[in-house]
């Protein structure tokens, strides 16, 4: 599954960002789960738009930016 690949690739990076912001392991775990769940739901809901944006901006750069925006909100 493509999303599993994204999850495995960005898990550590997003985990460290969540932990840095939350400064609490339990809250960081919740934030991490919410980030990936929101990302998954957004991608599924807007799959065609997401694919176009990844093509135009580069998959790695777009996915990383998208996940970071999810963490911030």
Tab-separated table of C-alpha atoms in Angstrom:
chain	number	residue	atom	x	y	z
A	1	UNK	CA	0.000	0.000	0.000
A	2	UNK	CA	1.327	3.439	-0.930
A	3	UNK	CA	0.254	4.984	2.341
A	4	UNK	CA	2.122	2.339	4.320
A	5	UNK	CA	5.279	3.343	2.432
A	6	UNK	CA	4.695	7.000	3.332
A	7	UNK	CA	4.052	6.060	6.959
A	8	UNK	CA	7.219	3.990	7.233
A	9	UNK	CA	9.320	6.589	5.463
A	10	UNK	CA	8.193	9.601	7.522
A	11	UNK	CA	7.304	8.027	10.872
A	12	UNK	CA	10.565	8.868	12.675
A	13	UNK	CA	10.736	12.410	11.334
A	14	UNK	CA	7.149	13.232	12.275
A	15	UNK	CA	7.510	11.451	15.634
A	16	UNK	CA	10.459	13.662	16.597
A	17	UNK	CA	8.599	16.799	15.541
A	18	UNK	CA	5.535	15.802	17.568
A	19	UNK	CA	7.680	15.000	20.589
A	20	UNK	CA	9.517	18.328	20.304
A	21	UNK	CA	6.236	20.262	20.233
A	22	UNK	CA	4.360	18.255	22.848
A	23	UNK	CA	7.274	17.519	25.211
A	24	UNK	CA	5.262	14.572	26.481
A	25	UNK	CA	5.395	11.050	25.053
A	26	UNK	CA	1.692	10.315	25.420
A	27	UNK	CA	0.617	13.571	23.781
A	28	UNK	CA	3.216	13.137	21.047
A	29	UNK	CA	1.829	9.663	20.290
A	30	UNK	CA	-1.675	11.121	20.014
A	31	UNK	CA	-0.440	13.911	17.747
A	32	UNK	CA	1.444	11.431	15.579
A	33	UNK	CA	-1.620	9.229	15.214
A	34	UNK	CA	-3.847	12.225	14.412
A	35	UNK	CA	-1.349	13.502	11.860
A	36	UNK	CA	-1.244	10.264	9.910
A	37	UNK	CA	-4.974	9.640	10.253
A	38	UNK	CA	-5.822	13.155	9.023
A	39	UNK	CA	-3.312	12.760	6.210
A	40	UNK	CA	-4.788	9.422	5.180
A	41	UNK	CA	-8.334	10.784	5.208
A	42	UNK	CA	-7.351	13.901	3.279
A	43	UNK	CA	-5.497	11.910	0.645
A	44	UNK	CA	-8.390	9.491	0.181
A	45	UNK	CA	-10.904	12.322	0.027
A	46	UNK	CA	-8.909	14.355	-2.497
A	47	UNK	CA	-6.855	11.642	-4.154
A	48	UNK	CA	-6.830	13.115	-7.664
A	49	UNK	CA	-5.826	16.577	-6.435
A	50	UNK	CA	-3.139	15.072	-4.207
A	51	UNK	CA	-1.660	13.108	-7.132
A	52	UNK	CA	-1.553	16.207	-9.343
A	53	UNK	CA	0.182	18.242	-6.653
A	54	UNK	CA	2.733	15.478	-6.021
A	55	UNK	CA	3.483	15.305	-9.726
A	56	UNK	CA	3.929	19.074	-10.008
A	57	UNK	CA	5.991	19.574	-6.844
A	58	UNK	CA	7.787	16.260	-6.507
A	59	UNK	CA	6.403	13.470	-4.356
A	60	UNK	CA	8.971	13.538	-1.549
A	61	UNK	CA	8.874	17.311	-1.106
A	62	UNK	CA	5.077	17.502	-1.230
A	63	UNK	CA	4.413	14.617	1.161
A	64	UNK	CA	6.966	15.911	3.665
A	65	UNK	CA	5.461	19.410	3.549
A	66	UNK	CA	1.943	18.043	3.836
A	67	UNK	CA	2.805	15.976	6.907
A	68	UNK	CA	4.550	18.926	8.538
A	69	UNK	CA	1.484	21.115	7.965
A	70	UNK	CA	-0.668	18.413	9.558
A	71	UNK	CA	1.548	18.437	12.660
A	72	UNK	CA	1.339	22.218	12.966
A	73	UNK	CA	-2.471	22.323	12.948
